[in-house]
mmCIF file with all atom_site columns, C-alpha atoms in Angstrom:
data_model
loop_
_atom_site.group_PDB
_atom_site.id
_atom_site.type_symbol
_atom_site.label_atom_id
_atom_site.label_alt_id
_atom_site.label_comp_id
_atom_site.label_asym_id
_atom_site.label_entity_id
_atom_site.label_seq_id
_atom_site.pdbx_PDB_ins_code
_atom_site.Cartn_x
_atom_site.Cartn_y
_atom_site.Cartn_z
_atom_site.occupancy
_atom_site.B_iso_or_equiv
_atom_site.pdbx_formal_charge
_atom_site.auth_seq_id
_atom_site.auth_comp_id
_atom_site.auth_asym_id
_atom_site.auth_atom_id
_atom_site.pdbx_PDB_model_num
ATOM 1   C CA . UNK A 1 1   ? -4.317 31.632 1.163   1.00 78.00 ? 1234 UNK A CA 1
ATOM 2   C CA . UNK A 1 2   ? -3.639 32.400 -2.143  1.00 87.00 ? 1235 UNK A CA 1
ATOM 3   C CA . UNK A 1 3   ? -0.942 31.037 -4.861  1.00 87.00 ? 1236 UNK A CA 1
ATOM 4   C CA . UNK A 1 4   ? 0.734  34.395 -4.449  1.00 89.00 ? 1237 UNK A CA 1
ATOM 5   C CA . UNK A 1 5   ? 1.158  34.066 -0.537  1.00 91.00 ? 1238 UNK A CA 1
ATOM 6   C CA . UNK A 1 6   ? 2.457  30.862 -0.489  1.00 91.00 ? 1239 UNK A CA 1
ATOM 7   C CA . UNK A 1 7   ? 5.189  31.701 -3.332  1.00 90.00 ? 1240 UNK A CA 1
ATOM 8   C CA . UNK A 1 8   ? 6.311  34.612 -1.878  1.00 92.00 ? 1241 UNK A CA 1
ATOM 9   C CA . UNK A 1 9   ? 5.926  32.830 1.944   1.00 93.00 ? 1242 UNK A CA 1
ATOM 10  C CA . UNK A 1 10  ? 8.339  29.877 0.252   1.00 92.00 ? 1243 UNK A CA 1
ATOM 11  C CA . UNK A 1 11  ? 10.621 32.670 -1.303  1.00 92.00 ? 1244 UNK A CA 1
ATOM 12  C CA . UNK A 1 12  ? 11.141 33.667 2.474   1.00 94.00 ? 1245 UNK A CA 1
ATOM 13  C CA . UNK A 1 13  ? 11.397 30.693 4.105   1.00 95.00 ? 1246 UNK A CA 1
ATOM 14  C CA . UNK A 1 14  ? 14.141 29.660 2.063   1.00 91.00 ? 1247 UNK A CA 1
ATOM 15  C CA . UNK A 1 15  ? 16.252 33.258 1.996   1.00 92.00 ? 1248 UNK A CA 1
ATOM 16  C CA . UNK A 1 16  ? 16.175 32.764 6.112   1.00 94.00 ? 1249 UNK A CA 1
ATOM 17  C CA . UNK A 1 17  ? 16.406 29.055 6.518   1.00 93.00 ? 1250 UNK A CA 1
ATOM 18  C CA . UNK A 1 18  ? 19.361 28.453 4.091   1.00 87.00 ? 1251 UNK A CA 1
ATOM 19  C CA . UNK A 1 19  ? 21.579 31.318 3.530   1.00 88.00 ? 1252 UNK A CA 1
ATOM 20  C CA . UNK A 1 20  ? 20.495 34.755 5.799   1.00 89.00 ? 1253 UNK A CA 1
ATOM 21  C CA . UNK A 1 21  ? 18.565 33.435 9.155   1.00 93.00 ? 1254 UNK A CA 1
ATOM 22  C CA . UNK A 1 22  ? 20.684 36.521 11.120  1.00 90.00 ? 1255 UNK A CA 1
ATOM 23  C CA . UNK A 1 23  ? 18.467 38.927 8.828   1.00 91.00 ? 1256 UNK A CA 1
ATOM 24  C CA . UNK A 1 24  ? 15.185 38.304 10.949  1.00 93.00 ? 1257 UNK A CA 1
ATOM 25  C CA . UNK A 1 25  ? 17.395 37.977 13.991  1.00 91.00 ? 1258 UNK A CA 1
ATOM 26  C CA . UNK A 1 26  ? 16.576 33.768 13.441  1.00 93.00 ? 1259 UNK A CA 1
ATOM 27  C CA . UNK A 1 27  ? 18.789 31.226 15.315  1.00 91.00 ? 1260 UNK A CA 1
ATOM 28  C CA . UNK A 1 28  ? 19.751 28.075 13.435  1.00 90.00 ? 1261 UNK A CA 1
ATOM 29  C CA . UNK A 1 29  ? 21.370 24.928 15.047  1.00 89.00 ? 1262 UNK A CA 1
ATOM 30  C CA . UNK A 1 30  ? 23.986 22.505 13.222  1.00 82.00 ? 1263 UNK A CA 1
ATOM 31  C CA . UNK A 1 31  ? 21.262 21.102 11.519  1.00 82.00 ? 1264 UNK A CA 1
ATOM 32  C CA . UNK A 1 32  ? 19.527 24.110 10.272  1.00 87.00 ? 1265 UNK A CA 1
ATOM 33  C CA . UNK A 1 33  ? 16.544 23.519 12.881  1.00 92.00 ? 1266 UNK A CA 1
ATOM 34  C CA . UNK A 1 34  ? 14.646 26.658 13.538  1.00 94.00 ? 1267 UNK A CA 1
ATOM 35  C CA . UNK A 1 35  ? 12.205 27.567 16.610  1.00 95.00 ? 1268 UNK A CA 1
ATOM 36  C CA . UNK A 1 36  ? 8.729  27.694 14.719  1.00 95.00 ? 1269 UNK A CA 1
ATOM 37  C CA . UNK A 1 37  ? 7.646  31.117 17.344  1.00 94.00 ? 1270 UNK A CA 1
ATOM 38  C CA . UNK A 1 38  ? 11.034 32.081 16.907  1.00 95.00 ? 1271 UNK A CA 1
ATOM 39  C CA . UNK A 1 39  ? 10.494 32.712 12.953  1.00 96.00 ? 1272 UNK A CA 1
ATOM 40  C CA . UNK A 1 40  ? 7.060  33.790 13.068  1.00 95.00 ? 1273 UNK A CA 1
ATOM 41  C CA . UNK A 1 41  ? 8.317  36.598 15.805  1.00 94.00 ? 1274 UNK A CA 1
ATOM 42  C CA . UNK A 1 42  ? 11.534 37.208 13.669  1.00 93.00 ? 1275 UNK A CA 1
ATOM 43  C CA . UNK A 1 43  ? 9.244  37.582 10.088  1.00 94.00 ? 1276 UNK A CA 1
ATOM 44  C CA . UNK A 1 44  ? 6.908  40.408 11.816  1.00 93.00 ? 1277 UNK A CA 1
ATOM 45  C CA . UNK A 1 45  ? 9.875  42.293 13.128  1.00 88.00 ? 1278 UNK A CA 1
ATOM 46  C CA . UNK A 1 46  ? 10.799 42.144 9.323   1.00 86.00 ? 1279 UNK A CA 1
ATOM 47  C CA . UNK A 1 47  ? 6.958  43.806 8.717   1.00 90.00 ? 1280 UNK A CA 1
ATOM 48  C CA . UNK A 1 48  ? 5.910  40.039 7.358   1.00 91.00 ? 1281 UNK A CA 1
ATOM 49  C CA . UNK A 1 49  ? 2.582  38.123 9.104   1.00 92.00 ? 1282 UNK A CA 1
ATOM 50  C CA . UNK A 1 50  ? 3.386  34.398 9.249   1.00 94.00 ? 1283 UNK A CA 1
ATOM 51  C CA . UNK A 1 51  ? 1.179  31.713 11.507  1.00 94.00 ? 1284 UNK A CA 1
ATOM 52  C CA . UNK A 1 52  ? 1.622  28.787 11.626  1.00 94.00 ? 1285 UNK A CA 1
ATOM 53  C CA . UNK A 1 53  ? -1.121 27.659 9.158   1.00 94.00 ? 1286 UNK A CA 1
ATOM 54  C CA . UNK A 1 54  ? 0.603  29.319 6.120   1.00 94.00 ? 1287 UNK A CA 1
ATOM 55  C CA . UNK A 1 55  ? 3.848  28.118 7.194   1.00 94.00 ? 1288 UNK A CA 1
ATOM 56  C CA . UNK A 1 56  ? 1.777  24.260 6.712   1.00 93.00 ? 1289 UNK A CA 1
ATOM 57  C CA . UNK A 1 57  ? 0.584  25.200 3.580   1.00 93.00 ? 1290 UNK A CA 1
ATOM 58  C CA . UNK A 1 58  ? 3.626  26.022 2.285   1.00 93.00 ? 1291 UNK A CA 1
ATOM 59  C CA . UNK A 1 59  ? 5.874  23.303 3.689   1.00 91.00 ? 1292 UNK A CA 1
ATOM 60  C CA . UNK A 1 60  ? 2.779  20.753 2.943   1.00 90.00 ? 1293 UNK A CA 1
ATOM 61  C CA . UNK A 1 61  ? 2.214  21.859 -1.121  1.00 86.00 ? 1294 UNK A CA 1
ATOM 62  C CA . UNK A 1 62  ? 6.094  22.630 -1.672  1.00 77.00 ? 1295 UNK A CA 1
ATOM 63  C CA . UNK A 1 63  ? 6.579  20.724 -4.852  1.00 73.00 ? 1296 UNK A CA 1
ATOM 64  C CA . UNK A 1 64  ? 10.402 20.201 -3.920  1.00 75.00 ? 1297 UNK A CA 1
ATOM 65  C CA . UNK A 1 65  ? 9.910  19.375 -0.463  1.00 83.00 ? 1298 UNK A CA 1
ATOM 66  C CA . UNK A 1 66  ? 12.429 22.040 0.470   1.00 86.00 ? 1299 UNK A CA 1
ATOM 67  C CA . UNK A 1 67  ? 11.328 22.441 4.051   1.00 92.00 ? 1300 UNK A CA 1
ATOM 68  C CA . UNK A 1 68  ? 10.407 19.934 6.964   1.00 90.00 ? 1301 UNK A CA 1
ATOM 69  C CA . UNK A 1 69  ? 9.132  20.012 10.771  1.00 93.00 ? 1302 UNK A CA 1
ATOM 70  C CA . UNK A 1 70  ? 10.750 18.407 13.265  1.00 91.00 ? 1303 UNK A CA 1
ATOM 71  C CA . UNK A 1 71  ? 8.716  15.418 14.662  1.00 90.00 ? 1304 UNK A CA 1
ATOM 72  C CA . UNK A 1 72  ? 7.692  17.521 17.534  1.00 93.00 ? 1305 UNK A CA 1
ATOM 73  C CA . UNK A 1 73  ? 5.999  20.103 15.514  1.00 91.00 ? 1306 UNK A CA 1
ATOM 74  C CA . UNK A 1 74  ? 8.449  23.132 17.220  1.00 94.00 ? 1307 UNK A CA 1
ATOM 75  C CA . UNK A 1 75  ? 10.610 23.430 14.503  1.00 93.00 ? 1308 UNK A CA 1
ATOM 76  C CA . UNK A 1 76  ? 11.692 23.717 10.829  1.00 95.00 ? 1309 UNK A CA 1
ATOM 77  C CA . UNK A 1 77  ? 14.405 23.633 8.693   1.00 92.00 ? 1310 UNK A CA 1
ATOM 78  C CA . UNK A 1 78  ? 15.319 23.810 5.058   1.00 90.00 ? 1311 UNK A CA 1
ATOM 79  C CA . UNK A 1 79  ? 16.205 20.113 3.780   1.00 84.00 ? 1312 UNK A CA 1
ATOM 80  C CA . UNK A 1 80  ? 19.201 21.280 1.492   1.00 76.00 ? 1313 UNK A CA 1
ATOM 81  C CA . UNK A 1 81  ? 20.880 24.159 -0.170  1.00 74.00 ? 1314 UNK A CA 1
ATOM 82  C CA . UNK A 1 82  ? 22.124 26.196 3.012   1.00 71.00 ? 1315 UNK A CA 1
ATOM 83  C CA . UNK A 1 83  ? 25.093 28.435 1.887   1.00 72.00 ? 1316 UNK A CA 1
ATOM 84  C CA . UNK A 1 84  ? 25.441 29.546 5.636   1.00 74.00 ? 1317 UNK A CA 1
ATOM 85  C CA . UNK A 1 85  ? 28.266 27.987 7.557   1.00 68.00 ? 1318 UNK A CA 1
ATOM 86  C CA . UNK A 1 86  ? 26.427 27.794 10.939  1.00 73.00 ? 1319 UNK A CA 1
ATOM 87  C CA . UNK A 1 87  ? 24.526 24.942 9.240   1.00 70.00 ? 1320 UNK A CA 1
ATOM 88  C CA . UNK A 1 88  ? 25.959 21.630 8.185   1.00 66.00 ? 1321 UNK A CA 1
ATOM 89  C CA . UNK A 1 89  ? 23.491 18.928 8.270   1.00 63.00 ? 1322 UNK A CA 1
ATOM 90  C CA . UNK A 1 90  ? 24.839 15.398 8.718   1.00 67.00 ? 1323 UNK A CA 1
ATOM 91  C CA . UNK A 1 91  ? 23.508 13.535 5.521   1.00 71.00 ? 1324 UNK A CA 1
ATOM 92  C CA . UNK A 1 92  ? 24.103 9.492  5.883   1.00 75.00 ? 1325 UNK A CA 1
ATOM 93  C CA . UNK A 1 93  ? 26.406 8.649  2.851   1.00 87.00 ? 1326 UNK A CA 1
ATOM 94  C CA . UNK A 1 94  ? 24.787 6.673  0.317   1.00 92.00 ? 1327 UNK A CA 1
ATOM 95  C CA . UNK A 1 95  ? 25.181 4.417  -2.938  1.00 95.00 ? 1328 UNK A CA 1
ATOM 96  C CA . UNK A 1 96  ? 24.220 6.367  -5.919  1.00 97.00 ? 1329 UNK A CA 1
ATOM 97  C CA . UNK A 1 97  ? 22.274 5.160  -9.161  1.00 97.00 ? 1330 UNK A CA 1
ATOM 98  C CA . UNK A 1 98  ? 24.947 4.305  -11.937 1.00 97.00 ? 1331 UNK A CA 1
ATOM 99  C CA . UNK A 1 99  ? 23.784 8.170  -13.653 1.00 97.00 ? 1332 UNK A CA 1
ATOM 100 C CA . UNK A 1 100 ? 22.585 11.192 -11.946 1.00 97.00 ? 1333 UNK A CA 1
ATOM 101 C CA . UNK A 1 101 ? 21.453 14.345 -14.112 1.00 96.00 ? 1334 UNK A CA 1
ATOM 102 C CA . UNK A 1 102 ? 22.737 18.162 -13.344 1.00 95.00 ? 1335 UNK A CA 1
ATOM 103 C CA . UNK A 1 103 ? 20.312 20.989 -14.748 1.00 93.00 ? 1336 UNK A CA 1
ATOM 104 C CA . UNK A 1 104 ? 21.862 24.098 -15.900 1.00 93.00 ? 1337 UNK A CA 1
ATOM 105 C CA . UNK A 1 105 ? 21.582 26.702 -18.234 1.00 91.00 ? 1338 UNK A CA 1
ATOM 106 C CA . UNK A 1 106 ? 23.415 26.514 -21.627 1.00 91.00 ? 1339 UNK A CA 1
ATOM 107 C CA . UNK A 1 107 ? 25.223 29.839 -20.531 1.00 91.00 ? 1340 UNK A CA 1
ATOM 108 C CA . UNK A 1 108 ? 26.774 28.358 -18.104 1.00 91.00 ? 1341 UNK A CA 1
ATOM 109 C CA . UNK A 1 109 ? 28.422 25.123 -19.955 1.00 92.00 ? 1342 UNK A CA 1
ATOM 110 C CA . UNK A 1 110 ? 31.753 27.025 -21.212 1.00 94.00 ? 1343 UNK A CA 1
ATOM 111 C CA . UNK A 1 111 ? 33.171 27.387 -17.287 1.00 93.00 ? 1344 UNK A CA 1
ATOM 112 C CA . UNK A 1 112 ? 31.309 23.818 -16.418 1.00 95.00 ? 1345 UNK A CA 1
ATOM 113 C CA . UNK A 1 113 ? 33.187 22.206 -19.178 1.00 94.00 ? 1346 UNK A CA 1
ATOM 114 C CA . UNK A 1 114 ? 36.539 23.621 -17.807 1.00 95.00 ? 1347 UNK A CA 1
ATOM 115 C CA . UNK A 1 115 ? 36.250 23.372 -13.661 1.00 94.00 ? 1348 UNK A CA 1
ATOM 116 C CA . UNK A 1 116 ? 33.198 20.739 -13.214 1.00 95.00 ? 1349 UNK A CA 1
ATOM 117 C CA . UNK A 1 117 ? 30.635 21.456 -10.872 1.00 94.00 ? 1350 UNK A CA 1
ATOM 118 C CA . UNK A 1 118 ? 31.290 23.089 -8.258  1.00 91.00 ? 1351 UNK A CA 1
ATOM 119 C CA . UNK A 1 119 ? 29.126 23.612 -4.647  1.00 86.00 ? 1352 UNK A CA 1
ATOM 120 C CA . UNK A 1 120 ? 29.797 27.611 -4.806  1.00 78.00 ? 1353 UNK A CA 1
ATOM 121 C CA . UNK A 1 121 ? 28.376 29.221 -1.552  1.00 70.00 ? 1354 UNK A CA 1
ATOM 122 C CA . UNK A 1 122 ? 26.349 26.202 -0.860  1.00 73.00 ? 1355 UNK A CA 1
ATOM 123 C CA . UNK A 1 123 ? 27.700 23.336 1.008   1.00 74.00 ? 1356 UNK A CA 1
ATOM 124 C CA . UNK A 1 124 ? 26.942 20.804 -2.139  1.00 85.00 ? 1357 UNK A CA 1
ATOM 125 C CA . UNK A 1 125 ? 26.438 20.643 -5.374  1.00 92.00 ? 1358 UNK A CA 1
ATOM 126 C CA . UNK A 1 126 ? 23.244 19.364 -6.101  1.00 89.00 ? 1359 UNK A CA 1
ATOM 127 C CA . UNK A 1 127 ? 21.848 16.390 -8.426  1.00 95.00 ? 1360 UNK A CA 1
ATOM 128 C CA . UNK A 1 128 ? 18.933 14.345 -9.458  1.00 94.00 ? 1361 UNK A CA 1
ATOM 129 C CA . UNK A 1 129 ? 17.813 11.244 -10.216 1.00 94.00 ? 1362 UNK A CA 1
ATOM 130 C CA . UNK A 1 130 ? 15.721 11.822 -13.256 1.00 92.00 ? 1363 UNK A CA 1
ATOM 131 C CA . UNK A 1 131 ? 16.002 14.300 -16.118 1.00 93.00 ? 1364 UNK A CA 1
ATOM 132 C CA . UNK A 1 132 ? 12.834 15.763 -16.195 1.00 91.00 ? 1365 UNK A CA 1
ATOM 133 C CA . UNK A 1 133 ? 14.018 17.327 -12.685 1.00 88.00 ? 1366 UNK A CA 1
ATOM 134 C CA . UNK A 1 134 ? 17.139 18.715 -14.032 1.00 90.00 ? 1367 UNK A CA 1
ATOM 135 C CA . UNK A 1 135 ? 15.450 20.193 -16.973 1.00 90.00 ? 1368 UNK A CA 1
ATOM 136 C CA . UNK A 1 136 ? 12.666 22.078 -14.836 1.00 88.00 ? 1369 UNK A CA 1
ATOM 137 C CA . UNK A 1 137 ? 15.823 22.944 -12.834 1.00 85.00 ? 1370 UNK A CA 1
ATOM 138 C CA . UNK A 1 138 ? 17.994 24.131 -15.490 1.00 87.00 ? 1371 UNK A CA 1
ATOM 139 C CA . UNK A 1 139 ? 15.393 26.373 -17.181 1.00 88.00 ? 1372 UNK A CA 1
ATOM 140 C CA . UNK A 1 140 ? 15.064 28.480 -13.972 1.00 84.00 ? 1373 UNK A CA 1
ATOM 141 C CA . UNK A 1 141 ? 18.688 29.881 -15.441 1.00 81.00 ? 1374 UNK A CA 1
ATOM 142 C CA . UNK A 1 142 ? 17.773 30.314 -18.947 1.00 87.00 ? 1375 UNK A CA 1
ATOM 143 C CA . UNK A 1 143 ? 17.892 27.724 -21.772 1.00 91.00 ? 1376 UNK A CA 1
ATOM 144 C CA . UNK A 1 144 ? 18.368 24.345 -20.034 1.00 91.00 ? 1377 UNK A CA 1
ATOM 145 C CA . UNK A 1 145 ? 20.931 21.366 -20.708 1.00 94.00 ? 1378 UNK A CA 1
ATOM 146 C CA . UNK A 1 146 ? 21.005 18.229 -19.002 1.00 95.00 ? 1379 UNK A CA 1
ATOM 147 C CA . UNK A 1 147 ? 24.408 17.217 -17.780 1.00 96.00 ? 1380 UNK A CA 1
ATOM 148 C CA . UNK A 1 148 ? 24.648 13.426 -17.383 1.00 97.00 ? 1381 UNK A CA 1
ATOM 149 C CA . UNK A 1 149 ? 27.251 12.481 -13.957 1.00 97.00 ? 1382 UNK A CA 1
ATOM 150 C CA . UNK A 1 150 ? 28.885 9.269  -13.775 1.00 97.00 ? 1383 UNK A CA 1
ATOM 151 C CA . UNK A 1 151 ? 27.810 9.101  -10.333 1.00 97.00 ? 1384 UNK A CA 1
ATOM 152 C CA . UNK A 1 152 ? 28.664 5.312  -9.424  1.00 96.00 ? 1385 UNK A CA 1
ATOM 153 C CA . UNK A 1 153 ? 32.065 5.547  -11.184 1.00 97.00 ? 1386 UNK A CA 1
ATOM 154 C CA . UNK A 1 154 ? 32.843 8.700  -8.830  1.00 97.00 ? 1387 UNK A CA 1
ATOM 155 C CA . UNK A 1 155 ? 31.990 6.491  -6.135  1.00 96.00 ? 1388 UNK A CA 1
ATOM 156 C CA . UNK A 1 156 ? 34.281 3.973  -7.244  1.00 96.00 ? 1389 UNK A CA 1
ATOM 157 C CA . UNK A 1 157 ? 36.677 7.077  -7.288  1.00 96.00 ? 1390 UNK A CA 1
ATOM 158 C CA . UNK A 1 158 ? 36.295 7.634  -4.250  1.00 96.00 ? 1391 UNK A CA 1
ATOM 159 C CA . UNK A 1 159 ? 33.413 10.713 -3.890  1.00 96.00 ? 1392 UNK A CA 1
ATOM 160 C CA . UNK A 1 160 ? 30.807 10.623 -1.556  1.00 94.00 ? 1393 UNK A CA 1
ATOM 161 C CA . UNK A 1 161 ? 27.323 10.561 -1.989  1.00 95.00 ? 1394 UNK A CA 1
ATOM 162 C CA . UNK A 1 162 ? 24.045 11.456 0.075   1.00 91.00 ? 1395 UNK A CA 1
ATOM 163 C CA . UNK A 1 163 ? 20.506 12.075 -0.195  1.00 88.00 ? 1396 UNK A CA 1
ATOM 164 C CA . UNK A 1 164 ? 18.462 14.854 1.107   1.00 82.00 ? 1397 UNK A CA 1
ATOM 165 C CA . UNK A 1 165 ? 15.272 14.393 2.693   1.00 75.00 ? 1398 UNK A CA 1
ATOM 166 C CA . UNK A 1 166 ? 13.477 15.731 -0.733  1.00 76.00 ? 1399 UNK A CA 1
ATOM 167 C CA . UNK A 1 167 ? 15.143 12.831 -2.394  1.00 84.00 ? 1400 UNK A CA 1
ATOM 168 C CA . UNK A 1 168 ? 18.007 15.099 -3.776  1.00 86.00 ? 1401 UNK A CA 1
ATOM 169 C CA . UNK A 1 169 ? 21.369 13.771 -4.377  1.00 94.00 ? 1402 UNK A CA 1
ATOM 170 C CA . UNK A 1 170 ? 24.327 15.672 -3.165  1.00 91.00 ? 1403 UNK A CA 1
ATOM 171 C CA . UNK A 1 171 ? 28.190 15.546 -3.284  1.00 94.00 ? 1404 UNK A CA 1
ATOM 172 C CA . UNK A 1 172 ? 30.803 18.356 -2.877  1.00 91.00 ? 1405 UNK A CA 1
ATOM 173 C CA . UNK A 1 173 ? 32.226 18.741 -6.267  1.00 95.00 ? 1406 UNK A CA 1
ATOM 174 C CA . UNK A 1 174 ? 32.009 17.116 -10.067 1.00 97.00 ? 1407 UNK A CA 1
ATOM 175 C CA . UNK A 1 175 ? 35.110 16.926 -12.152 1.00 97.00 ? 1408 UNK A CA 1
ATOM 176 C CA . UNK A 1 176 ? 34.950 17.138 -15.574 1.00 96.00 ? 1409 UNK A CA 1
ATOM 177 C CA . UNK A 1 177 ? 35.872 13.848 -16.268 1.00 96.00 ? 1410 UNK A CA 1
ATOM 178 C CA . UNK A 1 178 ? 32.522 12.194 -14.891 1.00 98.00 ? 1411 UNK A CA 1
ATOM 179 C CA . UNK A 1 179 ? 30.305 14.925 -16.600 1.00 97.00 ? 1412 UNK A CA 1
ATOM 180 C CA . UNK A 1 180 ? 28.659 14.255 -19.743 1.00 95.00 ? 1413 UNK A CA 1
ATOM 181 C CA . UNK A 1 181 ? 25.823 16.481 -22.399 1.00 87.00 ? 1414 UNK A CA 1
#
């Protein structure tokens, strides 16, 4: 397997198993689980040749740790960032670290600065709990800024916090008032 494979065999994985699972015919429970044969049989209607040792290799050297099997080995899922609404994984609230950093492009800061951060078509928006994360994040956009969040004092406010399985920190919205550059 090449670097090329696995990149474009991530690229897939996560188009299906968070936001279009319908467009290779691919079921997905509450908790974004997927039948492993199901998505092999579902890519190679769509003219793509999965097995299951490049789905390992990709789930195994993904950086992020975007994808996971069930402990029975029959399944997979994405760990966070579904946008479809079949999916809505049950995260166990959690107690944030005082800060938590946002990555985003520059371009972007104007409409930040007005409405906060905002989940969009995915379920949460998404945090970290370092910066160099939010940088690498934030230049996949274009010129990257690190937005610090007040994370404990929206607890204290009242907002919920979880973790993903990739370590990633997620709550439905950020007001302006707990965002910082």
């Amino acid at each position: 397997m090449n670097s090329k494979q696995l990149s474009e065999t991530s690229k897939f994985l996560s188009y299906v198993l968070r936001h279009e699972p319908q467009a290779i015919g691919l079921q997905l429970d509450s908790e974004g689980w997927a039948d492993l044969d199901a998505l092999i049989a579902g890519a190679a209607t769509d003219g793509r040749v999965l097995d299951r040792a490049l789905i390992e290799a990709v789930v195994a050297g993904n950086d992020k740790k975007r994808f996971a099997f069930s402990e029975d080995g029959l399944r997979i899922r994405a760990v966070q960032g579904h946008s479809t609404r079949t999916v809505e994984l049950q995260h166990v609230e959690k107690t944030p670290p005082v800060l938590l950093y946002h990555g985003t492009a520059t371009r972007f800061l104007e409409s930040i600065m007005q409405q906060g951060l905002i989940a969009g078509s995915r379920h949460h928006v998404h945090l970290s709990d370092d910066e160099t994360t939010a940088v690498s994040v934030g230049q996949r956009y274009g010129k990257p800024v690190v937005l610090h969040i007040e994370a404990a004092r929206m607890q204290q406010a009242g907002f919920r916090f979880f973790q993903a399985d990739n370590g990633v920190w997620l709550t439905e919205a950020v007001p302006v008032g707990f965002i910082r550059q």
